[in-house]
Amino acid sequence: MAQNNTVQYNSLADRLGDIEQAIHFYRETVEFPSFFRALGPVTGKRVLDVGCGDGIYARLLAQRGAGEVVGMDSSSEMIRLAEAAEAERPLGVRYHVQDVATMAELGEFDVVIAVNVLHYADSRTALDDMCQRIAASLVPGGRLLAYVGNADVDSGAAREFGYIVNRPADLREGEPFTVTIDADPPASVRVHYWTAASVVRSLESAGLTRVGWEEMTYSGVSDEDAVRFDRLLKNPPGLLLSACKQ
């Protein structure tokens, strides 16, 4: 799993600006505000960002007053971008090249975030391992907040916001499919099909509790865009999941 994912993102690192531009409207209008509304205050908290990519969430968390932010990703090229951003505007974020399914202990954190990470698990064992490592990184009372791939995504609605989901109708759990970002040229990644129930099962097996789904919303858009968002959010590309460690 780690090698395939690493190769994908190493190859996309130099194109990240174009990719972000293609999905910017969705991220700024739905993804970011829904996430930080669900997360709540992070002032003084220790936060681990698994699968941090170029560090965009890690930086936003540091800007919101987190006491310590650590980011990790299996892609050395993504970490290179994250460290370059840190060097340009120091926020105290530390980064590591590690894969979530096998990551070494980085400490215990009040919050772990995992944005579009779990759907890279290529087997049930890998999914369970990822969830076990995440749970082990949380203090008692800590919380996971994650975007996870939506097995029931409305492909037509997602396409309007830059996400082209190429998924056969007869996929079994764990099997791969492709998501393409409508950049110029298009950028594709291979992910794996997991139902929401399977994700919940793996998290609960790892000892996490109060596993549930957070509301995703939008605001400040035209009436025409509101109609499009209303359709999309019935089955968006990713669902926002919350879980706690007792």
Coordinates of N, CA, C and O in Angstrom, one line a residue, residues 9-120:
Y9 N 1.7 10.1 -5.3 CA 1.8 11.4 -4.8 C 3.1 12.1 -5.1 O 3.2 13.3 -5.2
N10 N 4.2 11.3 -5.1 CA 5.5 11.9 -5.6 C 5.3 12.4 -7.0 O 5.9 13.5 -7.3
S11 N 4.6 11.7 -7.9 CA 4.5 12.2 -9.2 C 3.5 13.4 -9.4 O 3.6 14.1 -10.3
L12 N 2.6 13.6 -8.4 CA 1.7 14.7 -8.5 C 2.2 16.0 -7.8 O 1.6 17.0 -8.0
A13 N 3.3 15.8 -7.0 CA 3.7 17.0 -6.2 C 3.9 18.2 -7.0 O 3.5 19.3 -6.6
D14 N 4.6 18.1 -8.2 CA 4.9 19.3 -9.0 C 3.7 19.9 -9.6 O 3.7 21.0 -10.2
R15 N 2.6 19.2 -9.6 CA 1.3 19.7 -10.3 C 0.3 20.1 -9.2 O -0.9 20.4 -9.6
L16 N 0.7 20.2 -8.0 CA -0.3 20.4 -6.9 C -1.0 21.7 -7.1 O -2.2 21.8 -6.8
G17 N -0.4 22.8 -7.6 CA -1.1 24.0 -7.8 C -2.2 23.9 -8.7 O -3.3 24.4 -8.5
D18 N -2.0 23.3 -9.9 CA -3.1 23.1 -10.8 C -4.2 22.2 -10.3 O -5.4 22.5 -10.5
I19 N -3.9 21.2 -9.5 CA -4.9 20.3 -8.9 C -5.7 21.1 -7.9 O -7.0 21.0 -7.9
E20 N -5.1 21.9 -7.1 CA -5.8 22.6 -6.1 C -6.7 23.6 -6.7 O -7.9 23.9 -6.3
Q21 N -6.3 24.2 -7.8 CA -7.1 25.2 -8.5 C -8.4 24.5 -9.0 O -9.5 25.1 -9.0
A22 N -8.3 23.3 -9.5 CA -9.5 22.6 -10.1 C -10.5 22.3 -9.0 O -11.7 22.2 -9.4
I23 N -10.1 22.1 -7.8 CA -11.1 21.8 -6.7 C -11.2 22.8 -5.6 O -11.8 22.6 -4.6
H24 N -10.6 24.0 -5.9 CA -10.6 25.1 -4.9 C -12.0 25.5 -4.4 O -12.2 25.7 -3.2
F25 N -12.9 25.6 -5.3 CA -14.3 26.1 -5.0 C -14.9 25.2 -3.9 O -15.4 25.6 -2.9
Y26 N -14.8 23.9 -4.2 CA -15.4 22.9 -3.3 C -14.7 22.9 -1.9 O -15.3 22.9 -0.9
R27 N -13.4 22.9 -2.0 CA -12.6 22.9 -0.7 C -12.9 24.1 0.1 O -13.1 24.0 1.4
E28 N -12.9 25.3 -0.5 CA -13.1 26.5 0.3 C -14.5 26.7 0.8 O -14.8 27.3 1.8
T29 N -15.5 26.1 0.0 CA -16.9 26.4 0.3 C -17.5 25.3 1.2 O -18.3 25.5 2.0
V30 N -17.0 24.0 1.1 CA -17.5 22.9 1.8 C -16.5 22.2 2.7 O -16.7 22.1 3.9
E31 N -15.4 21.8 2.1 CA -14.5 20.9 2.8 C -13.8 21.6 4.0 O -13.9 21.0 5.2
F32 N -13.2 22.7 3.9 CA -12.5 23.4 5.0 C -13.5 23.9 6.0 O -13.4 23.5 7.2
P33 N -14.6 24.6 5.7 CA -15.5 25.1 6.7 C -16.2 24.0 7.5 O -16.4 24.1 8.7
S34 N -16.6 22.9 6.8 CA -17.3 21.8 7.5 C -16.3 21.1 8.4 O -16.7 20.8 9.6
F35 N -15.1 21.0 8.0 CA -14.1 20.3 8.9 C -13.8 21.1 10.1 O -13.9 20.6 11.3
F36 N -13.5 22.4 10.0 CA -13.1 23.2 11.2 C -14.3 23.5 12.1 O -14.2 23.7 13.3
R37 N -15.5 23.5 11.5 CA -16.7 23.7 12.3 C -16.9 22.4 13.2 O -17.2 22.5 14.4
A38 N -16.7 21.3 12.6 CA -16.8 20.0 13.4 C -15.7 19.9 14.4 O -15.9 19.3 15.5
L39 N -14.5 20.3 14.0 CA -13.3 20.1 14.9 C -13.4 21.0 16.2 O -13.1 20.6 17.3
G40 N -13.9 22.2 16.0 CA -14.0 23.1 17.2 C -12.6 23.7 17.5 O -11.6 23.5 16.8
P41 N -12.5 24.3 18.7 CA -11.2 25.0 19.1 C -10.1 24.0 19.3 O -10.3 22.9 19.8
V42 N -8.9 24.4 18.8 CA -7.7 23.5 19.0 C -6.6 24.2 19.8 O -5.5 23.7 19.9
T43 N -6.9 25.3 20.4 CA -5.9 26.1 21.1 C -5.2 25.3 22.2 O -5.8 24.7 23.0
G44 N -3.9 25.2 22.1 CA -3.1 24.5 23.0 C -3.0 23.0 22.8 O -2.3 22.3 23.6
K45 N -3.8 22.5 21.9 CA -3.8 21.0 21.7 C -2.7 20.5 20.9 O -2.1 21.2 20.0
R46 N -2.3 19.2 21.1 CA -1.3 18.5 20.3 C -2.1 17.8 19.2 O -3.0 17.0 19.5
V47 N -1.7 18.1 17.9 CA -2.4 17.5 16.8 C -1.4 16.8 15.9 O -0.4 17.3 15.5
L48 N -1.9 15.6 15.4 CA -1.1 14.8 14.4 C -2.0 14.8 13.2 O -3.1 14.4 13.2
D49 N -1.4 15.2 12.0 CA -2.0 15.1 10.7 C -1.4 14.0 10.0 O -0.3 14.1 9.5
V50 N -2.2 12.9 9.8 CA -1.6 11.7 9.1 C -2.0 11.8 7.6 O -3.2 12.2 7.3
G51 N -1.1 11.5 6.7 CA -1.4 11.7 5.3 C -1.5 13.2 5.0 O -2.4 13.7 4.3
C52 N -0.6 14.0 5.5 CA -0.7 15.5 5.5 C -0.5 16.1 4.2 O -0.8 17.3 4.0
G53 N 0.0 15.3 3.2 CA 0.3 15.9 1.9 C 1.3 17.1 2.0 O 2.3 17.0 2.6
D54 N 0.9 18.2 1.4 CA 1.8 19.4 1.4 C 1.6 20.2 2.7 O 2.2 21.3 2.8
G55 N 0.8 19.7 3.6 CA 0.8 20.4 4.9 C -0.3 21.4 5.1 O -0.3 22.2 6.1
I56 N -1.2 21.5 4.2 CA -2.2 22.6 4.2 C -3.0 22.6 5.5 O -3.2 23.6 6.1
Y57 N -3.5 21.4 5.9 CA -4.3 21.3 7.1 C -3.4 21.6 8.3 O -3.8 22.2 9.3
A58 N -2.2 21.0 8.3 CA -1.3 21.3 9.4 C -1.0 22.7 9.7 O -1.0 23.2 10.8
R59 N -0.9 23.5 8.6 CA -0.6 24.9 8.7 C -1.9 25.6 9.2 O -1.8 26.5 10.1
L60 N -3.0 25.2 8.7 CA -4.3 25.8 9.2 C -4.5 25.6 10.7 O -5.0 26.4 11.4
L61 N -4.1 24.4 11.2 CA -4.2 24.1 12.6 C -3.3 24.9 13.4 O -3.7 25.4 14.5
A62 N -2.1 25.1 12.9 CA -1.1 25.9 13.7 C -1.6 27.3 13.7 O -1.5 28.0 14.8
Q63 N -2.2 27.8 12.6 CA -2.7 29.2 12.6 C -3.9 29.4 13.6 O -4.1 30.5 14.1
R64 N -4.5 28.3 13.9 CA -5.7 28.3 14.8 C -5.3 28.1 16.2 O -6.1 28.0 17.1
G65 N -4.0 28.1 16.5 CA -3.5 28.1 17.9 C -3.2 26.7 18.5 O -3.0 26.6 19.7
A66 N -3.1 25.7 17.7 CA -2.7 24.4 18.2 C -1.3 24.5 18.9 O -0.4 25.1 18.4
G67 N -1.2 23.8 20.0 CA 0.1 23.9 20.8 C 1.2 23.2 20.1 O 2.4 23.7 20.2
E68 N 1.0 22.1 19.4 CA 2.0 21.4 18.7 C 1.3 20.7 17.5 O 0.2 20.1 17.7
V69 N 1.9 20.8 16.3 CA 1.4 20.1 15.1 C 2.5 19.3 14.5 O 3.6 19.8 14.2
V70 N 2.2 18.1 14.3 CA 3.1 17.2 13.6 C 2.4 16.6 12.3 O 1.2 16.2 12.4
G71 N 3.0 16.6 11.2 CA 2.5 16.1 10.0 C 3.3 14.9 9.5 O 4.5 14.9 9.6
M72 N 2.6 13.9 8.9 CA 3.4 12.8 8.4 C 2.7 12.3 7.1 O 1.5 12.4 7.0
D73 N 3.5 11.9 6.1 CA 3.0 11.4 4.9 C 4.0 10.4 4.3 O 5.3 10.6 4.5
S74 N 3.6 9.5 3.5 CA 4.5 8.5 2.9 C 5.2 9.1 1.7 O 6.2 8.5 1.3
S75 N 4.7 10.2 1.2 CA 5.4 10.8 0.0 C 6.4 11.8 0.4 O 6.1 12.9 1.0
S76 N 7.7 11.5 0.1 CA 8.8 12.4 0.4 C 8.6 13.7 -0.4 O 9.0 14.8 0.1
E77 N 8.0 13.7 -1.6 CA 7.9 14.9 -2.3 C 6.8 15.8 -1.7 O 7.0 17.1 -1.7
M78 N 5.8 15.3 -1.2 CA 4.8 16.1 -0.5 C 5.4 16.7 0.8 O 5.1 17.9 1.1
I79 N 6.2 15.9 1.5 CA 6.8 16.4 2.7 C 7.8 17.5 2.3 O 8.0 18.5 3.0
R80 N 8.4 17.4 1.2 CA 9.3 18.5 0.7 C 8.6 19.8 0.5 O 9.0 20.8 0.9
L81 N 7.4 19.7 -0.1 CA 6.5 20.9 -0.3 C 6.1 21.4 1.1 O 6.1 22.7 1.3
A82 N 5.7 20.6 2.0 CA 5.3 21.0 3.4 C 6.5 21.7 4.1 O 6.3 22.8 4.7
E83 N 7.6 21.2 4.0 CA 8.8 21.8 4.7 C 9.2 23.1 4.0 O 9.7 24.0 4.7
A84 N 9.0 23.2 2.7 CA 9.3 24.4 2.0 C 8.3 25.5 2.5 O 8.7 26.7 2.7
A85 N 7.1 25.2 2.7 CA 6.1 26.1 3.2 C 6.4 26.6 4.6 O 6.3 27.7 5.0
E86 N 6.9 25.6 5.4 CA 7.2 25.9 6.8 C 8.5 26.8 6.8 O 8.5 27.8 7.6
A87 N 9.4 26.6 5.9 CA 10.6 27.4 5.9 C 10.3 28.9 5.4 O 10.8 29.8 5.9
E88 N 9.3 29.0 4.5 CA 8.9 30.3 4.0 C 8.1 31.1 5.1 O 8.3 32.3 5.2
R89 N 7.3 30.4 5.8 CA 6.5 31.0 6.9 C 6.5 30.1 8.1 O 5.6 29.2 8.2
P90 N 7.5 30.2 9.0 CA 7.6 29.3 10.1 C 6.4 29.3 11.1 O 6.0 30.4 11.5
L91 N 5.8 28.2 11.3 CA 4.7 28.0 12.2 C 4.9 27.0 13.3 O 4.1 26.7 14.1
G92 N 6.1 26.4 13.2 CA 6.5 25.4 14.2 C 6.0 24.0 13.9 O 6.0 23.1 14.8
V93 N 5.5 23.7 12.7 CA 5.0 22.4 12.3 C 6.2 21.5 12.0 O 7.1 21.9 11.3
R94 N 6.2 20.3 12.5 CA 7.3 19.3 12.2 C 6.7 18.2 11.3 O 5.5 17.8 11.5
Y95 N 7.5 17.8 10.4 CA 7.0 16.8 9.4 C 7.9 15.5 9.4 O 9.1 15.6 9.7
H96 N 7.3 14.4 9.0 CA 8.0 13.1 9.0 C 7.5 12.4 7.7 O 6.3 12.4 7.4
V97 N 8.4 11.6 7.1 CA 8.1 10.7 6.0 C 7.8 9.4 6.6 O 8.7 8.7 7.0
Q98 N 6.5 9.0 6.7 CA 6.1 7.8 7.3 C 4.8 7.4 6.6 O 4.0 8.2 6.2
D99 N 4.5 6.1 6.6 CA 3.2 5.6 6.2 C 2.3 5.3 7.4 O 2.8 4.7 8.4
V100 N 1.0 5.7 7.3 CA 0.2 5.6 8.5 C 0.0 4.1 9.0 O -0.1 3.9 10.2
A101 N 0.0 3.2 8.1 CA -0.2 1.8 8.5 C 1.0 1.2 9.2 O 0.8 0.2 9.9
T102 N 2.2 1.8 9.1 CA 3.4 1.3 9.8 C 4.1 2.3 10.6 O 5.2 2.1 11.0
M103 N 3.5 3.5 10.8 CA 4.3 4.6 11.4 C 4.8 4.3 12.8 O 4.1 3.6 13.6
A104 N 5.9 4.8 13.0 CA 6.5 4.6 14.4 C 5.8 5.6 15.3 O 5.1 6.5 14.9
E105 N 6.0 5.4 16.6 CA 5.3 6.2 17.6 C 5.9 7.7 17.5 O 7.1 7.9 17.5
L106 N 5.0 8.6 17.3 CA 5.4 10.0 17.3 C 4.9 10.8 18.5 O 5.0 12.0 18.6
G107 N 4.4 10.0 19.5 CA 3.9 10.6 20.7 C 2.4 10.4 20.8 O 1.8 9.6 20.0
E108 N 1.8 10.9 21.8 CA 0.3 10.9 22.0 C -0.3 12.2 21.8 O 0.2 13.2 22.3
F109 N -1.4 12.3 21.1 CA -1.9 13.5 20.6 C -3.4 13.7 21.1 O -4.1 12.7 21.2
D110 N -3.8 14.9 21.3 CA -5.2 15.2 21.7 C -6.1 15.0 20.5 O -7.3 14.6 20.6
V111 N -5.6 15.3 19.3 CA -6.4 15.2 18.1 C -5.5 14.5 17.0 O -4.4 14.9 16.8
V112 N -6.1 13.6 16.2 CA -5.5 13.1 15.0 C -6.5 13.4 13.9 O -7.7 13.2 14.0
I113 N -5.9 14.0 12.8 CA -6.8 14.2 11.6 C -6.2 13.4 10.5 O -5.0 13.1 10.4
A114 N -7.2 12.9 9.7 CA -6.8 12.1 8.5 C -7.7 12.5 7.3 O -8.8 12.0 7.3
V115 N -7.2 13.3 6.5 CA -8.0 13.8 5.4 C -7.7 13.0 4.1 O -6.6 13.0 3.6
N116 N -8.7 12.3 3.7 CA -8.6 11.4 2.5 C -7.5 10.5 2.6 O -6.6 10.4 1.7
V117 N -7.4 9.7 3.6 CA -6.3 8.8 3.9 C -6.8 7.3 3.9 O -6.2 6.4 3.2
L118 N -7.9 7.0 4.6 CA -8.3 5.6 4.8 C -8.6 4.9 3.5 O -8.5 3.6 3.5
H119 N -9.1 5.6 2.5 CA -9.5 4.9 1.3 C -8.3 4.4 0.4 O -8.4 3.9 -0.6
Y120 N -7.0 4.7 0.9 CA -5.9 4.1 0.3 C -5.5 2.7 0.8 O -4.6 2.1 0.2

